[in-house]
Amino acid sequence: MTYSKPLIDDIFGGIRPAARALDKAATTIQGWYDAGTIPQKHWNDVIKTAKEFDHHLTPDDFFPVKSPDASSFGYPFEKRHCLSIDDFHRPDIETLLSLGEHYLDLNVQKNPDRSVLKGKTLINVFFENSTRTEKSFELAGKRLGADVISMQIASSSVKKGETLLDTAATLNAMNPDILVVRHGSSGAPALLSQKVSCSVVNAGDGMHEHPTQALLDALTLRQAFDGQIDGLRIAICGDILHSRVARSNVKLLNMLGAEVRLVGPPTLLPTDADRWGVDIFHEMKTGLKGCDVVMMLRLQLERMSGAFVPSKREYFHFHGLDRTKLGYAKDGALVMHPGPMNRGVEISSDIADDPDISLITQQVETGVAMRMGILHALSEAQDRSKGANR
Ligand code: ASP
């Protein structure tokens, strides 16, 4: 329940300036930082002095902002894992998105409640490289007060030939509460989840699924379109064949009532895509027509054996998003990309960096909040099931 440091830092800019302004010893302010709270006898003083710094505090600011229970959104979230969008029903998704929204608001407040995951251990196990997702889970776990460690794969036993199941047994012996797993093979997080006693979150498995990316994309869309995903026409474009993001997004966006299109060359479309409940196009001109959102995907060269596209230049010419191709979509259409981007291959920098049309930075920001919501919901479901088994 620590709020004193962010509050003091925000108003005064740190211990020393706060000590000077409040006429207190620096060790006193340090004591507030350490305790996480400010003793009530100092509240009036802080409120008065903060006014001179243009911050109008009320006594409420000295209580951490509490996070609601997942169940307060009207539906008891009872899932143990987050492995695939298929595991969730619409009310689960609504609960998760509402929690994500709550954390988007909370992350910009001075005194958020940091105790939701206090005493819990989160282990990030990334068998495949990641920057965004791993850091996002690390930050999400820390912001909720969990003990977080991230396993360095290059130096892990896996490189020394340990099997996935040995790794599961080792991790289980560390008694984590939540494992966040990324693996190059489809189904690996699901297999791990059967061998450990904690919750498992799939942070991307091979070409299969990336459910937390789809959830953060949905939350980004809700923010951008005033809560309304139902009825949006969304084109997912590019290397769909190798994309777990596309698979999770198609399932989730369909569930939320969007009209989903896939746009890509035949070599980069899965052969069973006609059974995904989407419309399929091979040309950007027809595929983007009337779209509210254009979601570009990375050309995943590391998953390609052989030539799927003639050359990157030619690929950009026909399938890369630039101003001309974006012009085929609806006026004011917005652009997304899960990252990392290949600039000049699937998207031009000009589009990616235009804050009026690109949601790419928002996706990263929303990612942390959405993952806080997911960790919160899983942790609460764990506590409830432990309580029920007592
Ligand atoms: N970061 C996303 C993933 O892990 C997309 C990508 O790598 O292109 O699937």
Short mmCIF file of C-alpha atoms and ligand atoms in Angstrom, two decimals:
data_model
loop_
_atom_site.label_atom_id
_atom_site.label_comp_id
_atom_site.label_asym_id
_atom_site.label_seq_id
_atom_site.Cartn_x
_atom_site.Cartn_y
_atom_site.Cartn_z
CA MET A 1 0.00 0.00 0.00
CA THR A 2 2.73 2.47 -0.84
CA TYR A 3 1.73 5.87 -2.06
CA SER A 4 4.05 8.35 -0.31
CA LYS A 5 6.95 8.24 -2.79
CA PRO A 6 4.95 8.83 -6.00
CA LEU A 7 2.91 11.54 -4.23
CA ILE A 8 5.94 13.42 -2.87
CA ASP A 9 7.95 12.95 -6.07
CA ASP A 10 5.10 14.24 -8.17
CA ILE A 11 4.47 17.36 -6.08
CA PHE A 12 7.94 18.33 -4.88
CA GLY A 13 10.31 16.38 -7.13
CA GLY A 14 12.03 14.19 -4.53
CA ILE A 15 13.18 13.93 -0.92
CA ARG A 16 15.40 17.01 -0.69
CA PRO A 17 13.09 19.54 -2.32
CA ALA A 18 10.21 18.12 -0.26
CA ALA A 19 12.23 18.44 2.95
CA ARG A 20 13.06 22.07 2.10
CA ALA A 21 9.47 22.97 1.18
CA LEU A 22 7.96 21.27 4.23
CA ASP A 23 10.72 22.40 6.54
CA LYS A 24 11.46 18.88 7.69
CA ALA A 25 14.60 16.76 7.91
CA ALA A 26 15.35 14.69 4.79
CA THR A 27 15.36 11.62 7.04
CA THR A 28 11.73 12.32 7.97
CA ILE A 29 10.69 12.28 4.31
CA GLN A 30 12.84 9.17 3.78
CA GLY A 31 10.87 7.61 6.65
CA TRP A 32 7.62 8.31 4.77
CA TYR A 33 9.09 6.69 1.65
CA ASP A 34 10.11 3.62 3.63
CA ALA A 35 6.75 3.31 5.37
CA GLY A 36 4.90 3.91 2.09
CA THR A 37 2.49 6.28 3.89
CA ILE A 38 2.50 9.74 5.44
CA PRO A 39 1.51 9.93 9.14
CA GLN A 40 -1.84 11.64 9.60
CA LYS A 41 -0.42 14.41 11.81
CA HIS A 42 1.49 15.74 8.75
CA TRP A 43 -1.42 15.71 6.29
CA ASN A 44 -2.48 19.35 6.89
CA ASP A 45 1.08 20.54 6.46
CA VAL A 46 1.49 18.62 3.21
CA ILE A 47 -1.89 19.83 1.87
CA LYS A 48 -1.02 23.48 2.66
CA THR A 49 2.46 23.36 1.16
CA ALA A 50 1.35 21.38 -1.91
CA LYS A 51 -1.04 24.25 -2.73
CA GLU A 52 1.98 26.54 -3.22
CA PHE A 53 3.14 24.00 -5.81
CA ASP A 54 -0.26 24.11 -7.51
CA HIS A 55 -1.38 20.71 -6.26
CA HIS A 56 -4.75 20.70 -4.56
CA LEU A 57 -4.78 17.64 -2.34
CA THR A 58 -7.59 16.34 -0.17
CA PRO A 59 -7.31 13.85 2.71
CA ASP A 60 -8.49 11.17 0.24
CA ASP A 61 -5.13 11.49 -1.51
CA PHE A 62 -3.51 9.97 1.57
CA PHE A 63 -5.32 6.69 1.13
CA PRO A 64 -4.15 4.40 -1.65
CA VAL A 65 -6.66 4.07 -4.51
CA LYS A 66 -8.06 0.58 -4.09
CA SER A 67 -8.48 -1.79 -7.00
CA PRO A 68 -11.93 -3.32 -7.36
CA ASP A 69 -12.44 -7.07 -7.13
CA ALA A 70 -12.68 -8.76 -10.51
CA SER A 71 -16.05 -10.08 -9.33
CA SER A 72 -17.33 -6.53 -8.83
CA PHE A 73 -17.73 -6.33 -12.61
CA GLY A 74 -20.72 -8.62 -12.23
CA TYR A 75 -19.22 -11.99 -13.12
CA PRO A 76 -16.97 -14.25 -11.04
CA PHE A 77 -13.72 -14.71 -12.98
CA GLU A 78 -12.76 -18.31 -12.28
CA LYS A 79 -10.16 -19.22 -14.86
CA ARG A 80 -6.92 -20.67 -13.59
CA HIS A 81 -4.85 -19.99 -16.71
CA CYS A 82 -4.70 -17.65 -19.67
CA LEU A 83 -3.60 -19.93 -22.51
CA SER A 84 -5.90 -19.20 -25.43
CA ILE A 85 -8.79 -16.89 -26.27
CA ASP A 86 -10.80 -20.13 -26.65
CA ASP A 87 -10.67 -20.55 -22.85
CA PHE A 88 -12.78 -17.45 -22.29
CA HIS A 89 -16.43 -16.58 -22.63
CA ARG A 90 -17.60 -13.06 -23.38
CA PRO A 91 -18.23 -12.18 -19.68
CA ASP A 92 -14.64 -13.25 -18.82
CA ILE A 93 -13.36 -10.97 -21.56
CA GLU A 94 -15.55 -8.06 -20.38
CA THR A 95 -14.21 -8.52 -16.83
CA LEU A 96 -10.61 -8.58 -18.05
CA LEU A 97 -11.08 -5.51 -20.26
CA SER A 98 -12.78 -3.61 -17.42
CA LEU A 99 -9.89 -4.44 -15.10
CA GLY A 100 -7.43 -3.36 -17.81
CA GLU A 101 -9.32 -0.07 -18.11
CA HIS A 102 -9.18 0.38 -14.36
CA TYR A 103 -5.39 -0.03 -14.43
CA LEU A 104 -5.04 2.40 -17.33
CA ASP A 105 -6.64 5.04 -15.08
CA LEU A 106 -4.80 3.89 -11.98
CA ASN A 107 -1.36 3.99 -13.61
CA VAL A 108 -1.55 7.75 -13.98
CA GLN A 109 -2.66 8.37 -10.39
CA LYS A 110 -0.37 9.43 -7.60
CA ASN A 111 -1.33 6.87 -5.02
CA PRO A 112 -2.32 3.56 -6.59
CA ASP A 113 -2.82 0.49 -4.44
CA ARG A 114 0.25 -1.65 -5.00
CA SER A 115 -0.82 -4.57 -2.85
CA VAL A 116 -3.01 -6.72 -5.11
CA LEU A 117 -0.19 -9.23 -5.76
CA LYS A 118 1.74 -8.62 -2.54
CA GLY A 119 3.37 -11.82 -1.30
CA LYS A 120 2.93 -13.52 -4.69
CA THR A 121 5.73 -14.61 -7.00
CA LEU A 122 5.64 -14.14 -10.76
CA ILE A 123 8.22 -15.89 -12.92
CA ASN A 124 8.68 -14.83 -16.53
CA VAL A 125 10.00 -17.79 -18.52
CA PHE A 126 10.86 -16.71 -22.04
CA PHE A 127 12.22 -19.46 -24.28
CA GLU A 128 12.00 -17.03 -27.21
CA ASN A 129 13.24 -13.44 -27.41
CA SER A 130 11.01 -10.61 -26.39
CA THR A 131 11.41 -6.98 -25.41
CA ARG A 132 7.93 -5.54 -25.12
CA THR A 133 6.02 -8.49 -23.69
CA GLU A 134 8.59 -9.56 -21.12
CA LYS A 135 9.16 -6.02 -19.80
CA SER A 136 5.46 -5.36 -19.86
CA PHE A 137 4.73 -8.39 -17.63
CA GLU A 138 7.67 -7.49 -15.38
CA LEU A 139 6.35 -3.96 -14.88
CA ALA A 140 2.78 -5.18 -14.47
CA GLY A 141 3.82 -7.67 -11.77
CA LYS A 142 5.93 -5.09 -9.94
CA ARG A 143 3.22 -2.44 -10.08
CA LEU A 144 0.90 -4.88 -8.35
CA GLY A 145 3.47 -5.59 -5.63
CA ALA A 146 4.54 -9.12 -6.70
CA ASP A 147 8.07 -10.51 -6.44
CA VAL A 148 9.08 -10.81 -10.09
CA ILE A 149 11.95 -12.70 -11.68
CA SER A 150 12.67 -13.16 -15.36
CA MET A 151 14.52 -16.29 -16.46
CA GLN A 152 17.43 -15.63 -18.78
CA ILE A 153 17.09 -18.32 -21.39
CA ALA A 154 20.60 -18.01 -22.81
CA SER A 155 22.03 -19.04 -19.45
CA SER A 156 19.26 -21.44 -18.43
CA SER A 157 19.46 -25.21 -18.24
CA VAL A 158 17.25 -25.46 -21.30
CA LYS A 159 20.28 -24.63 -23.41
CA LYS A 160 22.05 -27.47 -21.65
CA GLY A 161 19.50 -29.99 -22.86
CA GLU A 162 16.93 -29.98 -20.05
CA THR A 163 13.50 -30.97 -21.33
CA LEU A 164 10.46 -28.75 -21.00
CA LEU A 165 9.04 -31.09 -18.36
CA ASP A 166 12.24 -31.00 -16.28
CA THR A 167 12.08 -27.23 -16.49
CA ALA A 168 8.45 -27.38 -15.33
CA ALA A 169 9.43 -29.46 -12.30
CA THR A 170 12.25 -27.05 -11.43
CA LEU A 171 10.00 -24.02 -11.76
CA ASN A 172 7.27 -25.70 -9.74
CA ALA A 173 9.72 -26.35 -6.91
CA MET A 174 10.22 -22.57 -6.65
CA ASN A 175 6.53 -22.27 -5.71
CA PRO A 176 5.56 -19.44 -8.05
CA ASP A 177 1.99 -18.20 -8.13
CA ILE A 178 2.05 -17.24 -11.80
CA LEU A 179 4.29 -18.36 -14.66
CA VAL A 180 4.37 -16.23 -17.79
CA VAL A 181 5.63 -18.44 -20.60
CA ARG A 182 6.76 -17.71 -24.15
CA HIS A 183 7.88 -20.66 -26.26
CA GLY A 184 8.69 -21.32 -29.91
CA SER A 185 6.44 -24.40 -30.00
CA SER A 186 2.67 -24.22 -30.17
CA GLY A 187 1.10 -25.77 -27.08
CA ALA A 188 4.18 -25.56 -24.82
CA PRO A 189 2.55 -23.25 -22.22
CA ALA A 190 -0.53 -25.53 -22.17
CA LEU A 191 1.69 -28.56 -21.56
CA LEU A 192 3.54 -26.73 -18.77
CA SER A 193 0.24 -25.75 -17.18
CA GLN A 194 -0.61 -29.42 -16.69
CA LYS A 195 2.64 -30.03 -14.80
CA VAL A 196 2.72 -27.10 -12.39
CA SER A 197 0.45 -26.09 -9.55
CA CYS A 198 0.32 -22.37 -10.35
CA SER A 199 -1.40 -20.25 -13.00
CA VAL A 200 0.19 -20.11 -16.45
CA VAL A 201 -0.09 -17.19 -18.87
CA ASN A 202 0.71 -17.82 -22.52
CA ALA A 203 2.93 -14.95 -23.68
CA GLY A 204 3.11 -16.33 -27.23
CA ASP A 205 3.53 -19.96 -28.33
CA GLY A 206 4.92 -20.61 -31.80
CA MET A 207 2.40 -19.74 -34.49
CA HIS A 208 -0.52 -20.64 -32.21
CA GLU A 209 -1.73 -17.84 -29.91
CA HIS A 210 -0.82 -14.66 -28.08
CA PRO A 211 -3.96 -14.03 -26.01
CA THR A 212 -2.64 -11.12 -23.93
CA GLN A 213 -1.69 -9.25 -27.11
CA ALA A 214 -5.24 -9.68 -28.43
CA LEU A 215 -6.65 -8.43 -25.11
CA LEU A 216 -4.41 -5.37 -25.11
CA ASP A 217 -5.33 -4.68 -28.73
CA ALA A 218 -9.02 -4.88 -27.83
CA LEU A 219 -8.49 -2.51 -24.91
CA THR A 220 -6.60 -0.08 -27.18
CA LEU A 221 -9.53 -0.20 -29.63
CA ARG A 222 -12.07 0.35 -26.85
CA GLN A 223 -10.15 3.46 -25.82
CA ALA A 224 -9.85 4.74 -29.39
CA PHE A 225 -13.49 4.10 -30.38
CA ASP A 226 -15.35 5.17 -27.21
CA GLY A 227 -15.81 1.63 -25.94
CA GLN A 228 -17.32 0.37 -29.19
CA ILE A 229 -15.65 -2.56 -31.00
CA ASP A 230 -18.93 -4.05 -32.18
CA GLY A 231 -19.40 -3.18 -35.87
CA LEU A 232 -15.84 -1.97 -36.54
CA ARG A 233 -14.36 -3.20 -39.80
CA ILE A 234 -10.80 -4.33 -39.06
CA ALA A 235 -8.22 -5.52 -41.62
CA ILE A 236 -5.39 -7.70 -40.30
CA CYS A 237 -2.69 -7.52 -42.95
CA GLY A 238 0.54 -9.21 -43.95
CA ASP A 239 2.19 -12.37 -42.65
CA ILE A 240 -0.88 -14.03 -41.20
CA LEU A 241 0.47 -17.54 -41.71
CA HIS A 242 3.18 -17.17 -39.06
CA SER A 243 1.26 -14.87 -36.74
CA ARG A 244 -0.02 -15.97 -33.34
CA VAL A 245 -1.20 -12.37 -32.88
CA ALA A 246 -3.51 -12.74 -35.88
CA ARG A 247 -4.95 -16.02 -34.59
CA SER A 248 -5.77 -14.63 -31.13
CA ASN A 249 -7.05 -11.36 -32.57
CA VAL A 250 -9.39 -13.02 -35.05
CA LYS A 251 -11.00 -15.05 -32.25
CA LEU A 252 -11.33 -12.13 -29.86
CA LEU A 253 -12.46 -9.50 -32.37
CA ASN A 254 -15.05 -11.89 -33.79
CA MET A 255 -16.31 -12.54 -30.26
CA LEU A 256 -16.60 -8.76 -29.69
CA GLY A 257 -18.67 -8.26 -32.84
CA ALA A 258 -16.11 -6.70 -35.21
CA GLU A 259 -16.07 -7.49 -38.94
CA VAL A 260 -12.64 -9.00 -39.46
CA ARG A 261 -10.76 -9.21 -42.75
CA LEU A 262 -7.46 -10.87 -43.54
CA VAL A 263 -5.36 -9.25 -46.25
CA GLY A 264 -2.18 -10.86 -47.55
CA PRO A 265 -0.53 -12.69 -50.42
CA PRO A 266 -1.74 -16.31 -50.81
CA THR A 267 1.68 -17.61 -49.66
CA LEU A 268 1.23 -15.87 -46.29
CA LEU A 269 -2.35 -16.95 -45.59
CA PRO A 270 -3.03 -20.21 -43.70
CA THR A 271 -4.82 -22.81 -45.82
CA ASP A 272 -7.64 -23.11 -43.26
CA ALA A 273 -8.24 -19.32 -42.96
CA ASP A 274 -11.57 -19.66 -44.80
CA ARG A 275 -12.84 -21.40 -41.66
CA TRP A 276 -11.86 -18.56 -39.30
CA GLY A 277 -15.05 -16.56 -39.83
CA VAL A 278 -13.32 -13.76 -41.73
CA ASP A 279 -13.30 -12.30 -45.24
CA ILE A 280 -10.11 -12.91 -47.17
CA PHE A 281 -8.43 -10.53 -49.60
CA HIS A 282 -5.13 -10.67 -51.45
CA GLU A 283 -4.86 -7.00 -52.40
CA MET A 284 -4.64 -4.01 -50.10
CA LYS A 285 -6.84 -1.93 -52.38
CA THR A 286 -9.89 -4.16 -52.00
CA GLY A 287 -9.03 -5.46 -48.52
CA LEU A 288 -8.75 -2.05 -46.87
CA LYS A 289 -11.89 -0.61 -48.45
CA GLY A 290 -14.12 0.93 -45.78
CA CYS A 291 -11.93 -0.28 -42.88
CA ASP A 292 -11.89 1.58 -39.56
CA VAL A 293 -8.69 -0.08 -38.45
CA VAL A 294 -5.67 -1.47 -40.29
CA MET A 295 -3.60 -3.86 -38.20
CA MET A 296 -0.22 -4.57 -39.80
CA LEU A 297 1.82 -7.67 -38.95
CA ARG A 298 5.55 -8.24 -39.04
CA LEU A 299 7.03 -10.36 -41.79
CA GLN A 300 8.30 -13.18 -39.52
CA LEU A 301 11.43 -14.15 -41.41
CA GLU A 302 12.70 -16.30 -38.51
CA ARG A 303 9.76 -18.69 -38.95
CA MET A 304 10.16 -19.01 -42.72
CA SER A 305 12.02 -21.84 -44.33
CA GLY A 306 12.30 -20.95 -47.99
CA ALA A 307 11.05 -17.94 -49.92
CA PHE A 308 7.53 -16.81 -49.06
CA VAL A 309 7.96 -13.39 -50.70
CA PRO A 310 10.08 -12.43 -53.74
CA SER A 311 11.97 -9.60 -51.95
CA LYS A 312 11.34 -7.16 -49.12
CA ARG A 313 11.16 -4.29 -51.61
CA GLU A 314 8.56 -5.98 -53.69
CA TYR A 315 6.66 -6.98 -50.55
CA PHE A 316 6.51 -3.35 -49.43
CA HIS A 317 5.40 -2.28 -52.88
CA PHE A 318 2.40 -4.61 -52.88
CA HIS A 319 1.60 -5.19 -49.19
CA GLY A 320 3.43 -2.57 -47.11
CA LEU A 321 1.28 0.19 -45.61
CA ASP A 322 2.01 3.67 -46.93
CA ARG A 323 -0.16 6.77 -47.36
CA THR A 324 -1.54 5.64 -50.72
CA LYS A 325 -2.71 2.26 -49.43
CA LEU A 326 -4.06 3.75 -46.21
CA GLY A 327 -6.11 6.02 -48.48
CA TYR A 328 -8.16 2.93 -49.51
CA ALA A 329 -9.45 2.61 -45.92
CA LYS A 330 -12.11 4.82 -44.31
CA ASP A 331 -11.24 8.47 -43.79
CA GLY A 332 -9.58 8.75 -40.38
CA ALA A 333 -8.79 5.01 -40.18
CA LEU A 334 -6.38 4.08 -37.39
CA VAL A 335 -3.31 1.88 -37.67
CA MET A 336 -1.99 -0.79 -35.28
CA HIS A 337 1.09 -3.03 -35.17
CA PRO A 338 2.02 -5.43 -32.34
CA GLY A 339 5.76 -4.76 -32.80
CA PRO A 340 8.55 -5.23 -33.41
CA MET A 341 8.16 -3.37 -36.71
CA ASN A 342 10.13 -3.88 -39.89
CA ARG A 343 10.02 -0.30 -41.11
CA GLY A 344 9.93 -0.05 -44.87
CA VAL A 345 8.89 -3.72 -45.16
CA GLU A 346 5.33 -3.96 -43.81
CA ILE A 347 4.85 -0.32 -42.75
CA SER A 348 6.38 3.03 -43.64
CA SER A 349 7.89 5.13 -40.83
CA ASP A 350 5.78 7.98 -42.01
CA ILE A 351 2.62 6.09 -40.98
CA ALA A 352 4.04 4.34 -37.92
CA ASP A 353 5.21 7.62 -36.37
CA ASP A 354 2.16 9.75 -37.15
CA PRO A 355 0.41 10.22 -33.79
CA ASP A 356 -2.84 11.17 -35.51
CA ILE A 357 -3.26 7.78 -37.14
CA SER A 358 -0.94 5.35 -35.36
CA LEU A 359 -2.05 3.57 -32.16
CA ILE A 360 1.29 1.75 -31.85
CA THR A 361 2.56 3.68 -28.80
CA GLN A 362 -0.84 3.37 -27.12
CA GLN A 363 -0.67 -0.41 -27.65
CA VAL A 364 2.51 -0.55 -25.58
CA GLU A 365 1.07 1.62 -22.80
CA THR A 366 -2.18 -0.32 -22.77
CA GLY A 367 -0.15 -3.54 -22.67
CA VAL A 368 1.07 -2.90 -19.14
CA ALA A 369 -2.40 -2.01 -17.84
CA MET A 370 -4.03 -4.97 -19.59
CA ARG A 371 -1.46 -7.38 -18.15
CA MET A 372 -2.04 -5.92 -14.69
CA GLY A 373 -5.72 -6.70 -15.17
CA ILE A 374 -4.98 -10.27 -16.28
CA LEU A 375 -2.59 -10.95 -13.38
CA HIS A 376 -5.09 -9.43 -10.94
CA ALA A 377 -7.97 -11.58 -12.21
CA LEU A 378 -5.92 -14.80 -12.12
CA SER A 379 -4.60 -14.07 -8.65
CA GLU A 380 -8.07 -13.35 -7.31
CA ALA A 381 -9.41 -16.57 -8.87
CA GLN A 382 -6.55 -18.49 -7.18
CA ASP A 383 -7.35 -16.98 -3.80
CA ARG A 384 -11.02 -17.78 -4.20
CA SER A 385 -10.35 -21.40 -5.14
CA LYS A 386 -7.90 -21.79 -2.23
CA GLY A 387 -10.55 -20.37 0.11
CA ALA A 388 -13.12 -22.80 -1.29
CA ASN A 389 -10.79 -25.77 -0.74
CA ARG A 390 -10.02 -24.89 2.86
N1 ASP B 1 5.52 -9.55 -30.75
C1 ASP B 1 4.56 -10.35 -31.46
C2 ASP B 1 4.74 -11.83 -31.15
O1 ASP B 1 5.49 -12.17 -30.27
C3 ASP B 1 4.56 -10.09 -32.91
C4 ASP B 1 5.83 -10.35 -33.64
O2 ASP B 1 6.78 -10.89 -33.09
O3 ASP B 1 5.85 -10.00 -34.82
O4 ASP B 1 4.11 -12.64 -31.77
#
